[in-house]
C-alpha positions as semicolon CSV with decimal commas, in nm:
position;residue;x (nm);y (nm);z (nm)
1;M;-1,547;3,327;-0,138
2;F;-1,836;3,339;0,135
3;W;-2,030;3,567;-0,033
4;F;-1,912;3,526;-0,419
5;S;-1,934;3,099;-0,484
6;G;-2,205;2,854;-0,329
7;V;-2,527;3,141;-0,321
8;H;-2,779;2,904;-0,438
9;Y;-2,754;2,599;-0,173
10;G;-2,904;2,823;0,023
11;Y;-3,224;2,872;-0,220
12;N;-3,504;2,744;-0,010
13;A;-3,473;3,033;0,218
14;L;-3,613;3,190;-0,089
15;L;-3,898;3,044;-0,174
16;P;-4,148;3,258;0,082
17;A;-3,964;3,564;-0,101
18;L;-4,008;3,436;-0,450
19;K;-4,381;3,304;-0,407
20;E;-4,545;3,639;-0,254
21;L;-4,358;3,802;-0,613
22;G;-4,585;3,493;-0,790
23;V;-4,329;3,335;-0,917
24;F;-4,535;3,008;-1,066
25;S;-4,855;3,129;-0,914
26;S;-4,983;2,952;-1,206
27;Y;-4,949;2,615;-1,091
28;C;-5,185;2,739;-0,724
29;R;-5,516;2,567;-0,773
30;G;-5,750;2,771;-0,502
31;N;-5,528;2,703;-0,158
32;D;-5,350;2,324;-0,273
33;C;-4,986;2,514;-0,411
34;S;-4,823;2,193;-0,476
35;G;-4,797;2,252;-0,815
36;Q;-4,618;2,527;-0,782
37;D;-4,356;2,356;-0,519
38;K;-4,300;2,121;-0,754
39;M;-4,154;2,426;-1,025
40;F;-3,922;2,497;-0,738
41;S;-3,781;2,193;-0,657
42;Y;-3,758;2,113;-1,068
43;A;-3,545;2,473;-1,065
44;F;-3,276;2,317;-0,818
45;I;-3,310;2,005;-0,984
46;V;-3,211;2,110;-1,295
47;S;-2,956;2,326;-1,176
48;V;-2,723;2,004;-1,042
49;I;-2,772;1,823;-1,307
50;V;-2,600;2,129;-1,500
51;Q;-2,374;2,205;-1,336
52;M;-2,276;1,790;-1,298
53;C;-2,327;1,787;-1,663
54;L;-2,148;2,083;-1,819
55;I;-1,854;2,064;-1,572
56;P;-1,660;1,875;-1,768
57;L;-1,621;2,153;-1,929
58;A;-1,457;2,378;-1,700
59;G;-1,282;2,068;-1,646
60;F;-1,154;2,060;-1,964
61;L;-1,059;2,479;-2,016
62;M;-0,850;2,436;-1,712
63;D;-0,628;2,175;-1,778
64;K;-0,558;2,296;-2,141
65;V;-0,619;2,641;-2,074
66;G;-0,559;2,671;-1,741
67;L;-0,746;2,844;-1,429
68;R;-0,757;3,283;-1,508
69;I;-0,958;3,210;-1,818
70;N;-1,160;2,939;-1,696
71;K;-1,205;3,177;-1,345
72;L;-1,298;3,487;-1,583
73;V;-1,573;3,212;-1,794
74;S;-1,677;3,125;-1,474
75;V;-1,774;3,441;-1,275
76;S;-1,917;3,675;-1,564
77;V;-2,137;3,333;-1,658
78;V;-2,192;3,371;-1,244
79;S;-2,302;3,745;-1,293
80;I;-2,534;3,757;-1,586
81;G;-2,700;3,410;-1,359
82;L;-2,728;3,613;-1,109
83;F;-2,896;3,951;-1,334
84;M;-3,136;3,704;-1,343
85;F;-3,242;3,698;-0,988
86;A;-3,326;4,026;-1,001
87;F;-3,539;4,007;-1,290
88;T;-3,715;3,723;-1,168
89;N;-4,119;3,802;-1,128
90;S;-4,424;3,656;-1,180
91;S;-4,430;3,670;-1,534
92;T;-4,085;3,563;-1,598
93;G;-4,118;3,286;-1,383
94;P;-3,906;2,989;-1,658
95;I;-3,633;3,226;-1,602
96;L;-3,493;3,097;-1,322
97;F;-3,423;2,801;-1,462
98;V;-3,185;2,930;-1,676
99;A;-3,137;3,182;-1,326
100;M;-3,054;2,829;-1,107
101;A;-2,824;2,639;-1,442
102;L;-2,600;2,938;-1,471
103;V;-2,492;3,023;-1,141
104;S;-2,481;2,668;-1,008
105;Y;-2,294;2,552;-1,287
106;A;-2,022;2,890;-1,289
107;S;-2,011;2,880;-0,933
108;L;-1,860;2,513;-0,943
109;A;-1,620;2,632;-1,207
110;S;-1,482;2,860;-0,958
111;L;-1,441;2,648;-0,708
112;I;-1,233;2,407;-0,927
113;C;-1,013;2,674;-0,975
114;N;-0,939;2,769;-0,627
115;H;-0,882;2,397;-0,502
116;Q;-0,556;2,471;-0,719
117;I;-0,462;2,699;-0,471
118;S;-0,417;2,385;-0,235
119;S;-0,081;2,291;-0,423
120;Q;0,064;2,580;-0,270
121;F;-0,023;2,419;0,081
122;P;0,166;2,030;0,014
123;R;0,165;1,942;0,406
124;A;-0,196;2,062;0,452
125;R;-0,371;2,001;0,156
126;G;-0,710;1,827;0,232
127;V;-0,709;2,111;0,499
128;V;-0,720;2,421;0,250
129;I;-0,944;2,214;-0,035
130;A;-1,202;2,173;0,349
131;L;-1,176;2,555;0,404
132;I;-1,215;2,669;0,070
133;S;-1,516;2,388;0,063
134;G;-1,614;2,498;0,369
135;A;-1,651;2,857;0,177
136;Y;-1,812;2,790;-0,089
137;D;-2,093;2,597;0,183
138;S;-2,100;2,900;0,341
139;S;-2,189;3,105;0,095
140;T;-2,552;2,967;0,195
141;A;-2,611;3,258;0,369
142;V;-2,572;3,550;0,117
143;F;-2,985;3,389;0,053
144;F;-3,084;3,396;0,386
145;I;-2,955;3,786;0,486
146;F;-3,142;3,842;0,156
147;A;-3,435;3,693;0,298
148;Q;-3,415;3,855;0,574
149;T;-3,445;4,167;0,463
150;Y;-3,665;4,127;0,247
151;P;-3,927;4,342;0,175
152;K;-3,668;4,636;0,292
153;I;-3,450;4,574;0,010
154;S;-3,613;4,395;-0,249
155;L;-3,453;4,138;-0,383
156;Q;-3,408;4,256;-0,768
157;T;-3,154;4,556;-0,562
158;S;-2,988;4,296;-0,350
159;F;-2,890;4,041;-0,649
160;I;-2,794;4,329;-0,846
161;I;-2,534;4,432;-0,611
162;L;-2,480;4,089;-0,533
163;A;-2,381;4,035;-0,936
164;V;-2,157;4,354;-1,015
165;G;-1,950;4,171;-0,651
166;T;-1,913;3,913;-0,812
167;L;-1,779;4,058;-1,110
168;I;-1,525;4,254;-0,917
169;F;-1,380;3,981;-0,691
170;G;-1,464;3,754;-0,968
171;V;-1,171;3,955;-1,161
172;I;-0,948;4,081;-0,942
173;M;-0,867;3,655;-0,824
174;A;-0,846;3,577;-1,169
175;L;-0,582;3,842;-1,253
176;F;-0,349;3,910;-0,932
177;F;-0,436;3,514;-0,720
178;L;-0,437;3,269;-0,988
179;T;-0,182;3,207;-1,235
180;Q;-0,239;3,012;-1,571
181;Y;-0,167;2,687;-1,466
182;S;-0,075;2,522;-1,091
183;E;0,326;2,441;-1,029
184;D;0,177;2,002;-1,003
185;M;-0,042;2,081;-1,309
186;T;0,303;2,171;-1,544
187;Y;0,434;1,851;-1,728
188;C;0,732;1,846;-1,515
189;D;1,018;1,725;-1,791
190;R;1,081;1,378;-1,716
191;K;1,484;1,324;-1,680
192;S;1,512;1,588;-1,407
193;R;1,173;1,367;-1,191
194;D;1,471;1,029;-1,317
195;D;1,705;1,258;-1,176
196;E;1,513;1,332;-0,823
197;V;1,438;0,933;-0,747
198;E;1,581;0,680;-0,996
199;V;1,399;0,420;-1,057
200;L;1,417;0,053;-1,094
201;E;1,117;-0,228;-1,201
202;V;1,185;-0,550;-1,038
203;D;0,930;-0,782;-1,095
204;G;0,603;-0,636;-1,080
205;G;0,778;-0,385;-0,818
206;I;1,014;-0,072;-0,772
207;I;1,316;0,030;-0,569
208;S;1,429;0,369;-0,594
209;Q;1,676;0,578;-0,431
210;S;1,465;0,722;-0,183
211;E;1,436;0,328;-0,091
212;K;1,772;0,248;-0,073
213;E;1,810;0,581;0,168
214;A;1,448;0,462;0,377
215;L;1,598;0,471;0,671
216;S;1,787;0,807;0,783
217;S;2,096;0,822;1,140
218;D;1,796;0,926;1,337
219;G;1,566;0,646;1,222
220;E;1,338;0,818;1,052
221;T;1,228;0,781;0,704
222;Q;1,217;0,926;0,361
223;D;0,944;1,179;0,311
224;I;0,801;0,888;0,054
225;D;0,534;1,182;-0,178
226;A;0,734;1,145;-0,463
227;Q;0,744;0,797;-0,462
228;V;0,393;0,812;-0,496
229;T;0,417;1,066;-0,764
230;Q;0,593;0,796;-0,966
231;I;0,321;0,560;-0,884
232;L;0,101;0,731;-1,032
233;D;0,270;0,858;-1,359
234;K;0,351;0,507;-1,395
235;K;-0,004;0,354;-1,344
236;Y;-0,180;0,628;-1,553
237;P;0,009;0,728;-1,850
238;N;-0,261;0,930;-1,989
239;L;-0,597;1,008;-1,927
240;K;-0,751;0,748;-2,044
241;S;-0,606;0,502;-1,870
242;C;-0,721;0,729;-1,578
243;F;-1,107;0,626;-1,633
244;R;-1,068;0,233;-1,669
245;S;-0,922;0,244;-1,346
246;W;-1,078;0,004;-1,042
247;P;-1,001;0,385;-0,811
248;F;-1,245;0,606;-1,073
249;F;-1,494;0,334;-1,087
250;F;-1,521;0,393;-0,699
251;V;-1,494;0,771;-0,687
252;A;-1,732;0,810;-0,964
253;F;-2,022;0,568;-0,773
254;W;-1,938;0,688;-0,433
255;F;-1,977;1,039;-0,557
256;A;-2,335;0,963;-0,748
257;L;-2,489;0,835;-0,487
258;G;-2,401;1,136;-0,194
259;L;-2,464;1,365;-0,403
260;L;-2,789;1,209;-0,444
261;R;-2,855;1,154;-0,099
262;F;-2,730;1,597;-0,087
263;S;-2,957;1,752;-0,309
264;Y;-3,306;1,576;-0,226
265;F;-3,269;1,708;0,002
266;F;-3,292;2,027;-0,105
267;S;-3,534;1,913;-0,336
268;Q;-3,789;1,810;-0,097
269;L;-3,750;1,959;0,195
270;S;-4,043;2,182;0,090
271;K;-4,274;1,881;0,097
272;Q;-4,158;1,761;0,354
273;L;-4,242;2,050;0,624
274;E;-4,552;2,036;0,454
275;V;-4,603;1,687;0,525
276;A;-4,443;1,643;0,838
277;F;-4,649;2,008;0,969
278;P;-4,938;1,968;0,761
279;G;-5,175;2,379;0,803
280;Q;-4,827;2,488;0,972
281;R;-4,725;2,745;0,684
282;D;-4,564;2,960;0,952
283;I;-4,291;2,652;1,109
284;V;-4,222;2,513;0,703
285;D;-4,137;2,876;0,631
286;N;-3,943;2,891;0,914
287;L;-3,735;2,578;0,896
288;L;-3,674;2,706;0,569
289;R;-3,480;2,982;0,668
290;I;-3,261;2,744;0,937
291;S;-3,176;2,522;0,744
292;S;-2,985;2,773;0,536
293;A;-2,891;2,947;0,841
294;I;-2,704;2,565;0,970
295;S;-2,620;2,564;0,585
296;M;-2,354;2,856;0,611
297;C;-2,211;2,694;0,954
298;G;-2,000;2,462;0,694
299;F;-1,655;2,717;0,782
300;L;-1,664;2,542;1,109
301;V;-1,655;2,184;1,009
302;A;-1,465;2,247;0,725
303;P;-1,162;2,212;0,941
304;I;-1,292;1,928;1,120
305;S;-1,338;1,771;0,798
306;G;-1,013;1,882;0,641
307;T;-0,826;1,767;0,965
308;I;-0,994;1,458;0,956
309;M;-0,871;1,387;0,621
310;E;-0,501;1,563;0,672
311;L;-0,383;1,351;1,041
312;S;-0,604;0,997;0,829
313;K;-0,322;1,085;0,518
314;R;-0,064;1,148;0,779
315;A;-0,066;0,755;0,939
316;Y;-0,101;0,615;0,645
317;Q;0,223;0,788;0,533
318;K;0,393;0,658;0,781
319;Q;0,194;0,301;0,744
320;M;0,431;0,328;0,408
321;K;0,709;0,457;0,506
322;L;0,761;0,154;0,748
323;R;0,680;-0,119;0,516
324;L;0,971;0,118;0,286
325;A;1,205;0,096;0,623
326;N;1,116;-0,298;0,678
327;R;1,185;-0,384;0,293
328;S;1,484;-0,163;0,300
329;G;1,699;-0,299;-0,022
330;Y;1,381;-0,543;-0,130
331;P;1,113;-0,451;-0,419
332;V;0,852;-0,349;-0,260
333;N;0,484;-0,364;-0,477
334;E;0,412;-0,026;-0,604
335;N;-0,015;-0,149;-0,572
336;E;0,043;-0,232;-0,237
337;L;0,145;0,139;-0,195
338;Y;-0,095;0,350;-0,393
339;W;-0,459;0,112;-0,240
340;T;-0,261;0,195;0,090
341;H;-0,252;0,606;-0,019
342;L;-0,607;0,545;-0,100
343;R;-0,721;0,460;0,194
344;A;-0,704;0,791;0,392
345;M;-0,975;0,859;0,310
346;A;-1,169;0,597;0,448
347;P;-1,244;0,802;0,778
348;A;-1,385;1,079;0,642
349;T;-1,592;0,902;0,333
350;T;-1,731;0,654;0,722
351;I;-1,814;0,999;0,839
352;M;-1,970;1,120;0,545
353;S;-2,198;0,803;0,487
354;T;-2,273;0,796;0,809
355;A;-2,389;1,170;0,827
356;A;-2,656;1,047;0,493
357;L;-2,750;0,709;0,780
358;I;-2,873;0,934;1,003
359;L;-3,007;1,151;0,780
360;S;-3,227;0,932;0,600
361;S;-3,322;0,766;0,918
362;V;-3,443;1,081;1,163
363;L;-3,716;1,278;0,846
364;F;-3,989;0,913;0,944
365;V;-4,043;1,112;1,261
366;Q;-4,296;1,348;1,165
367;Q;-4,474;1,664;1,431
368;Q;-4,133;1,716;1,559
369;Q;-3,915;2,020;1,500
370;F;-3,614;1,918;1,666
371;V;-3,564;1,596;1,400
372;F;-3,517;1,881;1,127
373;Y;-3,259;2,071;1,327
374;V;-3,058;1,700;1,357
375;A;-3,140;1,670;0,998
376;F;-3,020;2,001;0,876
377;V;-2,670;1,993;1,112
378;C;-2,606;1,593;0,975
379;H;-2,650;1,774;0,642
380;M;-2,423;2,024;0,675
381;F;-2,140;1,772;0,785
382;L;-2,294;1,553;0,442
383;R;-2,220;1,860;0,227
384;S;-1,859;1,959;0,423
385;L;-1,733;1,650;0,335
386;L;-1,935;1,540;0,056
387;F;-1,697;1,804;-0,274
388;S;-1,400;1,793;-0,017
389;T;-1,379;1,477;0,034
390;T;-1,415;1,408;-0,365
391;A;-1,172;1,621;-0,429
392;T;-0,833;1,556;-0,253
393;M;-0,989;1,180;-0,394
394;V;-0,934;1,252;-0,745
395;I;-0,577;1,440;-0,673
396;I;-0,382;1,181;-0,451
397;A;-0,546;0,870;-0,664
398;F;-0,438;1,010;-1,019
399;P;-0,222;1,270;-1,207
400;V;-0,294;1,636;-1,048
401;R;-0,265;1,725;-1,446
402;N;-0,567;1,534;-1,519
403;Y;-0,785;1,690;-1,207
404;G;-0,962;1,943;-1,395
405;I;-1,123;1,663;-1,695
406;V;-1,124;1,404;-1,392
407;Y;-1,317;1,564;-1,178
408;G;-1,557;1,687;-1,407
409;V;-1,623;1,350;-1,543
410;A;-1,727;1,219;-1,218
411;N;-1,924;1,505;-1,103
412;F;-2,093;1,442;-1,541
413;I;-2,212;1,088;-1,389
414;A;-2,345;1,178;-1,086
415;G;-2,557;1,492;-1,229
416;V;-2,635;1,188;-1,478
417;M;-2,775;1,035;-1,181
418;S;-2,954;1,281;-0,994
419;T;-3,205;1,299;-1,298
420;I;-3,338;0,992;-1,087
421;Q;-3,489;1,285;-0,807
422;Y;-3,803;1,306;-1,101
423;G;-3,896;1,003;-1,036
424;L;-3,853;1,058;-0,616
425;L;-4,089;1,378;-0,573
426;E;-4,333;1,184;-0,783
427;M;-4,366;0,920;-0,507
428;P;-4,518;0,928;-0,110
429;V;-4,236;1,143;0,089
430;V;-4,222;0,820;0,311
431;A;-4,119;0,607;-0,005
432;G;-3,823;0,878;-0,092
433;N;-3,752;0,825;0,234
434;A;-3,686;0,454;0,226
435;I;-3,490;0,445;-0,073
436;C;-3,291;0,756;0,004
437;V;-3,175;0,530;0,284
438;V;-3,115;0,217;0,112
439;I;-2,879;0,478;-0,069
440;S;-2,693;0,542;0,252
441;V;-2,610;0,267;0,292
442;L;-2,494;0,147;-0,055
443;M;-2,218;0,495;0,002
444;F;-2,058;0,243;0,313
445;I;-1,946;0,045;0,013
């Protein structure tokens, strides 16, 4: 997962090498290469939009066809995109748009398949998802390594090796480590579930067998995971009910804002650095490489973010167990339990929103390299939490059997909103940063 997933997020580290190869050099006018920089930014924005707008297709394949087929398709598409990277040069510059789009879409499709591995660890699902997402984030190291070894090893050679390795690893993963469906994705037999937890509806509330046995002999409460599953199945009997709910609106709205802040930082970083350090090309190129180097530390942050989510989830579960214990023999409102269950994600989303706000605020400082080190670290935390938290929220808020499609549609909405970046890139850097501050504040909602 370190080497064969989200490599395209290390894209900025490759820009000096791609410029040396003459990619989009025709957009330079003498010493003014702002047009060339804009084309590189457009290529990244296109990759984000294609990734998010097409990911519902991957979600549909995962839910309806299975993990194994989806994984095989995604690694094949990633390999094709990497081969296109290998043959990108001054005369084939536009192929970079297609290469970035294929790699970004298929790598995320592969990631959502990998997320289902978390079903094997129900007690530490948040940590497992965070670790998998962290490995995805840290794969930016691949492009950083390519940039450091260039020109001793040509980009063409590096990308061909990566494309072949991706295909081999992906096929092995699909055939030997993934099943057609994870256990959580299968439709449980209704009768067996009713035998396990008997649910009686009383005045809009629920009294279950697990409630009746809420207090055990040692004073500890029963595990309520089965009861939460019952609530999810009742609230969301079909896919349409998921999309018409407030939780879906909040998840989609929050993720769209986070993705816009996250991806705009990548797409305007080169321009931001050139404004902050005019005429200092060496500093700009060095900071671009450092941004990729810091991004690859996402795997180190992943256990922290995963632990935060898991501890928060357990704390809120204790609250729910206490409420069940205090109301033993009385109906408990299922909406109250459901929203308490969802609030477990609040600490992670607050930390992520804070990182986004700091990132947006410090960029107003000019001619100070340490400011960008702070920005890179905040961006790493933002990135580490954005995808893992969103995936976890979808998993806990809706029936897991609908995870692929619900997560895919949330990504589609975020992708459509990401088109705003085209307008932001035409604005002065300061104005764009000011809008990002507003976006970061809205993420606290």
